[in-house]
Coordinates of C-alpha atoms in Angstrom, one line a residue:
Chain A
M296 CA -8.5 22.4 9.5
S297 CA -9.9 19.7 11.3
L298 CA -12.2 16.4 10.2
V299 CA -15.0 17.8 11.6
A300 CA -14.0 21.3 10.7
E301 CA -13.7 19.4 6.7
A302 CA -16.6 17.1 7.4
F303 CA -18.9 20.5 7.2
M304 CA -17.6 21.8 4.7
N305 CA -18.5 18.6 2.4
Q306 CA -22.2 19.0 3.7
L307 CA -21.8 22.5 2.4
A308 CA -20.4 22.2 -0.7
A309 CA -22.3 18.5 -1.6
A310 CA -26.2 20.8 -0.6
E311 CA -25.4 22.5 -3.8
P312 CA -25.0 22.3 -7.2
W313 CA -22.1 24.4 -9.2
P314 CA -23.2 27.9 -9.4
E315 CA -23.2 29.7 -13.3
N316 CA -21.6 32.8 -11.2
A317 CA -17.8 30.4 -10.1
A318 CA -15.6 33.2 -10.2
L319 CA -11.8 31.4 -9.8
Y320 CA -9.5 34.3 -8.9
Q321 CA -5.9 35.3 -9.8
Q322 CA -3.0 38.3 -10.1
L323 CA -3.4 40.2 -13.2
K324 CA -2.6 38.5 -16.4
E325 CA -0.2 41.1 -18.5
D326 CA 1.7 43.1 -15.1
Q327 CA 1.5 40.9 -12.4
I328 CA 1.5 37.2 -11.9
L329 CA 4.6 35.4 -12.0
L330 CA 5.5 31.2 -13.8
S331 CA 4.4 30.2 -10.1
D332 CA 1.3 31.4 -10.2
N333 CA 0.2 31.3 -13.5
A334 CA 1.4 27.6 -13.8
A335 CA -1.0 26.8 -10.7
S336 CA -3.7 29.2 -12.4
L337 CA -4.0 26.9 -15.4
A338 CA -3.8 23.8 -13.7
V339 CA -7.3 24.4 -11.9
Q340 CA -8.7 25.9 -15.2
A341 CA -7.8 23.1 -17.5
F342 CA -9.1 20.9 -14.8
L343 CA -12.3 23.4 -14.2
Q344 CA -12.5 22.8 -17.9
M345 CA -11.8 19.0 -18.3
C346 CA -15.2 18.7 -15.5
N347 CA -17.1 21.1 -17.6
L348 CA -17.7 23.3 -14.9
P349 CA -18.2 26.9 -15.7
V350 CA -16.0 29.4 -14.1
R351 CA -14.1 32.7 -14.9
V352 CA -11.0 34.4 -14.7
V353 CA -11.1 37.7 -12.2
C354 CA -7.7 39.2 -12.4
R355 CA -6.6 41.1 -9.2
A356 CA -4.0 43.0 -7.4
N357 CA -4.9 41.2 -4.2
A358 CA -5.4 38.0 -5.0
E359 CA -2.9 36.7 -2.8
Y360 CA -4.2 38.9 0.3
M361 CA -7.3 36.9 -0.6
S362 CA -6.4 33.7 -0.8
P363 CA -7.8 32.0 2.7
S364 CA -4.2 30.5 2.4
G365 CA -1.8 32.9 1.3
K366 CA -2.1 30.8 -2.6
V367 CA -3.7 31.7 -5.8
P368 CA -5.7 30.6 -7.3
F369 CA -8.5 30.6 -5.8
I370 CA -12.4 29.9 -6.9
H371 CA -15.7 32.0 -5.7
V372 CA -18.1 30.2 -5.4
G373 CA -22.0 30.1 -3.9
N374 CA -20.4 31.4 -0.2
Q375 CA -17.3 29.2 -0.6
V376 CA -14.2 30.6 -1.2
V377 CA -11.2 27.2 -1.8
S378 CA -8.0 27.7 -2.7
E379 CA -5.0 25.3 -4.4
L380 CA -5.3 22.4 -6.5
G381 CA -5.3 19.6 -4.0
P382 CA -8.7 21.2 -1.5
I383 CA -10.1 22.1 -4.9
V384 CA -10.2 18.5 -6.4
Q385 CA -11.5 17.6 -3.3
F386 CA -14.6 20.0 -2.8
V387 CA -15.8 19.3 -6.4
K388 CA -16.1 16.0 -5.7
A389 CA -17.7 17.1 -2.9
K390 CA -20.4 18.1 -6.1
G391 CA -20.0 15.1 -7.0
H392 CA -17.9 15.8 -9.7
S393 CA -14.4 13.9 -10.0
L394 CA -12.5 12.5 -13.1
S395 CA -10.8 9.8 -10.7
D396 CA -12.8 7.5 -9.8
G397 CA -12.4 5.3 -12.2
L398 CA -8.7 5.2 -10.5
D399 CA -8.4 2.0 -8.9
E400 CA -6.7 1.9 -5.5
V401 CA -3.0 1.9 -7.4
Q402 CA -3.7 3.7 -10.0
K403 CA -4.0 6.6 -7.6
A404 CA -1.4 6.2 -5.7
E405 CA 0.4 6.9 -8.5
M406 CA -1.6 9.9 -9.8
K407 CA -0.9 10.8 -6.3
A408 CA 3.1 10.2 -6.1
Y409 CA 2.9 12.1 -9.8
M410 CA 1.2 14.8 -8.4
E411 CA 3.8 15.1 -5.3
L412 CA 6.3 15.3 -7.9
V413 CA 5.6 18.1 -9.5
N414 CA 4.7 20.1 -6.9
N415 CA 8.5 18.9 -5.4
M416 CA 10.8 19.2 -8.2
L417 CA 8.6 21.6 -11.2
L418 CA 7.3 23.9 -8.8
T419 CA 9.7 23.9 -6.7
A420 CA 12.2 25.4 -9.1
E421 CA 10.0 27.7 -10.7
L422 CA 10.0 29.2 -7.4
Y423 CA 14.3 28.8 -7.3
L424 CA 14.4 30.4 -10.6
Q425 CA 12.0 33.5 -10.1
W426 CA 13.5 34.3 -6.1
C427 CA 16.3 33.1 -6.0
D428 CA 18.6 33.5 -9.6
D429 CA 19.6 36.6 -9.3
V430 CA 18.9 38.4 -13.0
T431 CA 15.7 36.9 -12.4
V432 CA 14.4 38.5 -9.7
E433 CA 16.0 41.5 -10.7
E434 CA 14.7 41.9 -14.3
I435 CA 11.3 39.9 -13.9
T436 CA 10.3 39.4 -10.2
H437 CA 11.0 42.7 -9.0
P438 CA 9.6 44.8 -11.8
R439 CA 5.4 42.6 -11.5
Y440 CA 5.6 41.4 -8.7
G441 CA 5.6 45.3 -7.1
S442 CA 3.9 46.5 -10.4
P443 CA 0.4 47.1 -9.1
Y444 CA 1.4 49.4 -6.0
P445 CA 3.5 52.4 -5.7
W446 CA 7.0 52.9 -4.3
P447 CA 8.5 52.1 -2.0
L448 CA 5.7 50.1 -1.7
N449 CA 6.3 47.5 -4.4
R450 CA 9.7 46.9 -3.6
I451 CA 8.8 46.4 0.6
L452 CA 6.0 43.3 -1.2
S453 CA 9.1 42.6 -3.5
Y454 CA 11.5 41.9 -0.9
Q455 CA 9.4 40.0 2.0
K456 CA 8.1 37.9 -0.4
Q457 CA 11.5 36.7 -2.0
W458 CA 13.0 36.5 1.6
E459 CA 9.5 33.9 2.4
I460 CA 10.8 31.4 -0.1
R461 CA 14.5 32.0 0.8
R462 CA 13.9 31.3 4.1
K463 CA 11.9 27.8 2.6
M464 CA 14.4 27.3 0.3
K465 CA 17.1 26.7 2.2
A466 CA 14.6 24.7 5.2
I467 CA 14.1 22.1 2.5
G468 CA 17.9 22.1 1.1
W469 CA 17.6 24.4 -2.2
A470 CA 19.9 27.2 -1.3
G471 CA 22.4 25.4 -1.5
K472 CA 22.2 24.6 -5.4
S473 CA 23.6 25.8 -8.3
L474 CA 21.1 26.7 -11.1
E475 CA 22.6 23.9 -13.4
Q476 CA 21.6 22.1 -11.0
V477 CA 17.6 22.7 -11.1
L478 CA 17.8 21.9 -14.6
E479 CA 18.9 19.5 -13.9
D480 CA 16.4 18.3 -11.8
V481 CA 14.0 19.5 -14.4
D482 CA 15.1 17.6 -16.6
Q483 CA 15.2 14.7 -14.6
C484 CA 11.9 15.2 -13.9
C485 CA 10.0 16.0 -17.3
Q486 CA 12.1 12.9 -18.5
A487 CA 10.3 11.1 -16.1
L488 CA 6.9 12.5 -17.1
S489 CA 8.0 11.7 -20.3
Q490 CA 8.4 7.8 -19.2
R491 CA 5.4 7.4 -17.5
L492 CA 2.7 9.2 -20.4
G493 CA 5.0 7.2 -23.2
T494 CA 2.8 7.0 -26.3
Q495 CA -0.4 7.9 -24.6
P496 CA -2.8 10.7 -24.8
Y497 CA -3.5 11.5 -21.4
F498 CA -1.4 9.8 -18.0
F499 CA -3.7 6.9 -17.5
N500 CA -4.8 6.2 -20.7
K501 CA -8.8 7.4 -22.1
Q502 CA -9.3 9.9 -19.4
P503 CA -7.4 12.6 -18.5
T504 CA -7.7 13.5 -14.7
E505 CA -6.4 16.0 -12.1
L506 CA -3.0 15.1 -13.0
D507 CA -3.2 15.6 -16.5
A508 CA -4.3 18.9 -15.3
L509 CA -1.3 20.3 -13.3
V510 CA 1.6 19.3 -16.0
F511 CA -0.8 20.7 -18.1
G512 CA -1.0 23.9 -15.8
H513 CA 2.9 23.3 -15.1
L514 CA 4.1 22.9 -18.5
F515 CA 2.4 25.2 -20.6
T516 CA 3.2 27.7 -18.4
I517 CA 6.9 27.1 -18.8
L518 CA 6.6 26.8 -22.9
T519 CA 5.4 29.4 -23.2
T520 CA 6.5 32.3 -20.5
Q521 CA 9.8 33.9 -21.4
L522 CA 11.9 34.7 -19.2
I523 CA 16.0 35.5 -19.3
T524 CA 17.1 32.9 -21.1
D525 CA 15.4 29.8 -23.0
E526 CA 17.6 26.8 -20.6
L527 CA 14.1 26.5 -18.7
S528 CA 11.5 25.8 -21.8
E529 CA 14.5 24.1 -23.2
K530 CA 14.5 21.2 -21.4
V531 CA 11.1 20.4 -21.5
K532 CA 11.1 20.6 -25.0
N533 CA 13.3 17.8 -25.0
Y534 CA 10.9 15.2 -24.7
G535 CA 8.4 15.6 -27.7
N536 CA 5.3 13.5 -26.0
L537 CA 5.2 16.1 -23.4
T538 CA 4.8 19.4 -26.4
A539 CA 2.0 17.0 -28.0
F540 CA 0.4 16.8 -24.4
C541 CA 0.4 19.5 -23.8
R542 CA -0.9 20.9 -27.1
R543 CA -3.6 18.7 -26.6
I544 CA -4.9 19.9 -24.5
E545 CA -4.9 23.0 -25.5
Q546 CA -6.9 22.3 -27.9
Q547 CA -9.1 20.1 -26.2
Y548 CA -10.1 22.0 -23.2
F549 CA -8.9 25.6 -24.5
E550 CA -9.4 26.3 -27.5
G551 CA -12.7 28.0 -29.2
H552 CA -13.5 29.6 -25.9
D553 CA -13.3 33.1 -26.5
K554 CA -13.9 34.7 -23.2
D555 CA -11.1 37.0 -21.0
G556 CA -10.6 33.6 -19.3
S557 CA -8.9 31.5 -22.5
A558 CA -5.8 30.5 -20.6
A559 CA -3.9 30.1 -23.8
A560 CA -4.8 33.8 -24.8
S561 CA -3.4 34.9 -21.8
A562 CA -0.2 33.1 -21.3
R563 CA 0.9 34.2 -24.9
S564 CA -0.1 37.7 -24.1
A565 CA 1.9 36.9 -20.9
K566 CA 4.9 36.0 -23.0
R567 CA 4.7 39.4 -25.5
S568 CA 4.3 41.6 -21.9
L569 CA 8.0 39.9 -21.1
L570 CA 10.3 40.8 -23.7
R571 CA 12.4 43.6 -23.9
Chain B
M129 CA 36.0 0.8 -9.1
A130 CA 38.6 -0.9 -6.5
A131 CA 39.1 2.4 -5.0
P132 CA 37.8 1.5 -1.3
M133 CA 35.0 4.0 -0.5
E134 CA 34.0 5.2 2.9
L135 CA 30.3 6.0 4.2
S136 CA 29.8 8.2 7.7
C137 CA 26.5 7.6 9.1
W138 CA 24.9 7.1 12.4
G139 CA 24.7 4.2 14.1
G140 CA 21.7 2.6 15.0
D141 CA 19.9 0.9 18.0
W142 CA 16.5 -1.6 18.5
G143 CA 17.7 -3.7 15.9
L144 CA 18.8 -1.2 13.1
P145 CA 21.9 -0.4 11.2
S146 CA 20.7 3.1 11.5
L147 CA 18.2 5.6 13.4
H148 CA 19.0 8.2 10.7
P149 CA 16.2 7.9 7.9
E150 CA 19.1 9.2 5.2
S151 CA 21.9 7.3 6.6
L152 CA 18.9 4.3 6.4
T153 CA 18.8 4.4 2.9
V154 CA 22.5 4.6 1.9
M155 CA 23.2 1.8 3.3
A156 CA 20.7 -0.3 2.6
Y157 CA 20.8 0.9 -1.0
A158 CA 24.6 -0.2 -0.7
K159 CA 23.3 -3.6 0.5
F160 CA 21.2 -3.8 -2.4
S161 CA 23.9 -3.1 -5.3
G162 CA 26.2 -5.1 -3.4
A163 CA 28.5 -1.7 -3.1
P164 CA 31.9 -3.0 -0.3
L165 CA 31.2 -0.2 1.5
T166 CA 33.0 0.5 4.7
V167 CA 30.4 2.0 7.6
N168 CA 31.5 4.3 10.1
T169 CA 29.1 5.1 12.8
I170 CA 29.5 8.6 14.4
N171 CA 30.7 7.9 17.1
N172 CA 32.4 10.7 20.4
S173 CA 35.6 11.1 18.6
W174 CA 36.3 14.2 16.5
S175 CA 37.5 12.9 13.7
T176 CA 34.1 11.9 12.5
P177 CA 32.2 14.7 10.7
K178 CA 28.3 15.1 12.4
A179 CA 26.5 18.0 10.0
D180 CA 25.8 16.8 6.0
V181 CA 26.1 13.0 7.8
P182 CA 25.2 10.1 5.5
V183 CA 28.6 11.1 3.9
L184 CA 30.8 9.1 1.6
I185 CA 34.2 9.6 1.4
S186 CA 36.4 7.6 -2.1
E187 CA 39.6 8.7 -2.4
D188 CA 39.5 11.9 -2.8
T189 CA 35.3 12.9 -3.3
V190 CA 33.5 14.2 -0.5
I191 CA 29.7 13.4 -1.5
S192 CA 27.4 13.8 0.7
Q193 CA 23.6 13.9 0.0
P194 CA 21.8 10.6 -0.3
A195 CA 20.8 11.1 -3.8
K196 CA 24.0 12.2 -5.0
I197 CA 25.3 8.9 -2.8
L198 CA 23.1 7.0 -4.8
N199 CA 24.1 8.8 -8.1
F200 CA 27.8 8.1 -7.2
L201 CA 27.6 4.5 -6.6
R202 CA 25.6 4.0 -10.1
K203 CA 28.4 5.5 -11.6
Q204 CA 30.6 2.9 -9.7
R205 CA 29.0 0.6 -12.2
Y206 CA 26.8 -0.6 -8.7
N207 CA 22.9 -0.4 -10.2
A208 CA 20.0 -1.8 -7.8
D209 CA 17.2 -0.6 -10.8
Y210 CA 19.1 -2.2 -14.0
E211 CA 16.5 -4.6 -14.7
L212 CA 13.8 -1.7 -13.8
S213 CA 12.2 -0.3 -16.8
A214 CA 11.8 3.7 -18.0
K215 CA 8.4 3.8 -16.8
Q216 CA 9.6 2.0 -13.3
G217 CA 12.6 4.6 -12.8
A218 CA 9.9 6.7 -13.1
D219 CA 7.7 5.6 -10.4
T220 CA 10.7 5.7 -8.8
L221 CA 10.7 9.4 -9.3
A222 CA 7.1 10.1 -8.3
Y223 CA 6.8 8.2 -5.1
I224 CA 10.9 9.2 -3.7
A225 CA 8.7 12.4 -4.1
L226 CA 6.3 11.7 -2.4
L227 CA 7.3 10.0 1.1
E228 CA 9.2 13.8 1.0
E229 CA 6.6 15.4 1.2
K230 CA 4.0 13.3 2.7
L231 CA 6.0 11.4 5.4
L232 CA 9.1 13.0 5.8
P233 CA 7.6 16.3 7.5
A234 CA 5.2 13.6 10.2
L235 CA 8.7 11.4 10.9
L236 CA 10.9 14.5 12.1
H237 CA 8.0 15.7 14.0
T238 CA 8.1 12.2 15.7
F239 CA 12.0 12.6 16.1
W240 CA 12.8 15.8 17.2
V241 CA 9.5 17.6 17.4
E242 CA 6.8 15.7 20.0
A243 CA 8.1 17.1 23.7
E244 CA 8.0 13.3 25.2
N245 CA 10.1 11.5 22.1
Y246 CA 12.7 14.0 21.6
C247 CA 13.8 14.8 25.6
S248 CA 13.3 10.9 26.9
V249 CA 14.9 9.3 23.1
T250 CA 16.4 11.2 21.0
K251 CA 18.3 14.0 22.1
P252 CA 19.6 11.6 24.9
W253 CA 20.3 8.7 22.1
F254 CA 22.6 11.6 20.1
A255 CA 23.7 13.0 22.7
S256 CA 25.7 9.8 24.1
R257 CA 27.5 10.2 20.5
I258 CA 28.4 13.2 19.8
P259 CA 31.3 14.5 22.2
F260 CA 30.5 17.2 25.0
P261 CA 30.9 19.8 23.8
L262 CA 29.5 19.7 20.7
S263 CA 26.6 17.2 22.1
L264 CA 24.6 20.0 24.2
Y265 CA 24.7 22.2 21.5
L266 CA 24.0 19.7 18.5
P267 CA 20.5 18.2 19.1
G268 CA 19.0 21.0 19.9
K269 CA 19.9 22.7 16.6
M270 CA 18.7 19.4 14.5
S271 CA 16.0 20.2 17.0
R272 CA 14.6 23.7 15.5
E273 CA 16.0 22.5 12.4
A274 CA 13.0 19.8 11.4
L275 CA 10.8 22.8 13.7
N276 CA 11.9 25.1 11.1
R277 CA 11.3 22.9 8.1
I278 CA 8.2 21.8 9.2
L279 CA 6.6 24.8 9.9
L280 CA 7.7 26.7 7.4
T281 CA 7.1 23.9 4.0
R282 CA 2.6 23.0 5.8
G283 CA 2.6 25.4 8.3
G284 CA 1.4 28.3 6.4
P285 CA -2.5 29.6 6.5
P286 CA -5.2 28.3 7.0
L287 CA -3.3 26.3 10.1
Y288 CA -2.6 28.8 12.2
S289 CA -1.3 26.6 14.5
L290 CA 1.3 24.3 15.5
T291 CA -1.6 21.4 16.7
E292 CA -3.0 22.3 13.4
V293 CA -0.7 21.3 11.2
E294 CA 0.3 18.5 13.0
A295 CA -3.1 17.4 13.0
Q296 CA -2.1 17.8 8.9
I297 CA 0.6 16.3 9.1
Y298 CA -0.2 12.7 10.9
R299 CA -3.0 12.7 8.9
D300 CA -0.8 13.3 5.1
A301 CA 1.3 10.9 7.1
K302 CA -1.1 8.1 7.6
E303 CA -2.6 8.6 3.9
C304 CA 1.0 8.4 2.8
L305 CA 1.7 4.9 5.1
N306 CA -2.1 4.2 3.0
L307 CA -1.2 4.5 -0.1
L308 CA 2.4 2.5 0.1
S309 CA 0.8 -0.1 1.6
K310 CA -1.4 -0.4 -2.0
R311 CA 1.1 0.3 -3.6
L312 CA 3.4 -2.5 -2.7
G313 CA -0.2 -5.3 -2.6
T314 CA 1.0 -8.9 -1.8
S315 CA 4.9 -8.9 -3.0
Q316 CA 8.3 -9.0 -1.9
F317 CA 9.1 -5.5 -3.5
F318 CA 8.0 -2.1 -5.1
F319 CA 9.1 -4.1 -8.6
G320 CA 9.1 -7.7 -8.5
N321 CA 11.8 -10.0 -6.6
T322 CA 14.3 -7.8 -6.8
P323 CA 14.7 -5.0 -4.0
T324 CA 15.5 -1.1 -6.2
T325 CA 16.0 2.3 -5.4
L326 CA 12.6 2.5 -4.0
D327 CA 12.3 -0.4 -1.9
A328 CA 16.0 1.6 -0.6
F329 CA 13.6 4.5 -0.3
V330 CA 10.8 3.1 2.6
F331 CA 13.0 1.2 4.1
G332 CA 15.0 4.4 5.5
F333 CA 11.4 6.2 6.5
L334 CA 9.7 3.4 7.4
A335 CA 11.8 1.3 9.3
P336 CA 12.8 4.2 12.4
V337 CA 8.8 4.5 12.9
Y338 CA 8.4 0.7 12.5
K339 CA 11.6 0.2 15.2
V340 CA 11.8 3.5 17.9
C341 CA 10.6 2.3 21.2
F342 CA 9.1 5.9 21.2
P343 CA 6.0 7.5 24.5
R344 CA 4.3 9.1 21.8
V345 CA 3.4 6.8 18.7
Q346 CA 0.5 7.3 16.3
L347 CA 2.0 6.8 13.7
Q348 CA 3.6 3.4 13.8
E349 CA 0.9 2.2 15.2
H350 CA -0.6 3.1 11.9
L351 CA 1.9 1.2 10.6
K352 CA 1.7 -1.5 12.6
Q353 CA -1.2 -2.4 11.2
L354 CA -0.1 -2.2 7.2
T355 CA 1.1 -5.6 7.6
N356 CA 2.5 -6.0 4.3
L357 CA 4.9 -3.1 5.5
C358 CA 5.7 -4.0 8.5
R359 CA 6.4 -7.1 6.8
F360 CA 9.1 -5.7 3.8
C361 CA 11.0 -3.7 6.4
D362 CA 11.4 -7.4 8.6
D363 CA 12.1 -9.0 5.2
I364 CA 15.1 -6.3 4.4
L365 CA 16.1 -6.1 7.8
T366 CA 17.1 -10.6 8.7
C367 CA 17.8 -10.5 4.4
Y368 CA 20.0 -8.0 4.2
F369 CA 21.6 -7.1 7.2
K370 CA 21.6 -10.0 9.2
L371 CA 19.7 -9.0 12.7
T372 CA 18.0 -10.3 14.0
I373 CA 14.4 -8.7 15.0
T374 CA 13.8 -9.0 19.0
D375 CA 17.0 -6.4 19.2
G376 CA 16.1 -4.2 21.5

């Protein structure tokens, strides 16, 4: 949106405090949501938990169509609707909550760079696996994506989405990659994240930031979602400090919350429902 | 290591060894790591490859993308990242991702989509280096691919028109340049006193924006305000490419 519109939105956002009934919308947990969307949703949930902002998770079959940008998750706060982690972080900042204020300029640059790395490599690899790997597409993606809708709508919607994603993959040069190359890229990305994390509890030492939320969202979802093979989660499991990082965030921010929106429970149920 | 290596890539102008960001990245890395490459710039003959440029040919191996070419050079023991720590290696990957996501769309737009720039500078330049009749078709194809890439990766809702997408990508590019400038600070290169892979990528992306004279130059004007990045590009040009800065 233009600068003026953005400034206006920020002003509106700053005017009201965070309400009690904020809601986060995603697709249906058990049957419909896919790996990449689940990762994005979990990242936003983790971020909001880290900021101590209450939000309840609402599952709707048409969440993707309700979202202003076509992507999930999106949050409904007061009378504003904001989607995707980047804009949500800015929105929350306009309301006066921020996790990255304590970082200096160079650290902020690093944080943004690592977030782009996760989006560039991990998210794209997840999308590739879901939509361009024929076996996964047939057995998992098509049945799940259109599951709330009757035939033939379910097939039409999922073919449409597949076509859209494949076009994008072709434009960025990933269409020619084989599955092994994609898994190699995932490994490289995990290695970089593992080396950056080192032995620290969070990426910027003592305090979690939006980067920790994003990495947690993706890695936890990869570790707990069962696909056709375990190759993807094996790549992450190779790095002990990353699995410990996920466990630590899960314990600190998600355990003890017994609401329906609990991330751990939702991820595990996704795992169970994919077992055949 | 003894096998001769040939690089085919687009040539240069305005004081640069190449106008094409990916070709420039590979050439810079080869200079930094001391790899002996014979550079063949694409000219009007039919024998040089036109698609998937830059291309490295070594004996029977043909390798085509910058990341793969750099990997190959490293395997041949031409490694510019030898002294980097593991964390610095991770930072390299992260910053390269930042460049590709935030700066590349605006770069593609400036070169290939912005109508005035494309018609008066880019298309004539590339067409003059491609044999007829391919010169009628190939620049148009590259322009369409660039626009396609920008729209598919950045053009979804809530941005509905090309002008909104353009505004957003230039804003992201300027923010990316600011972040790079803050990260570079006052050092000569990104990781101390010797140039590495990250320096090659940053140079490859920034130098065309910095040097090529376009009619519409909002990105170049922003870059010129970040004096440490300009100094970075000029240093690499004078030290490693032995070309004068006043050309063009």
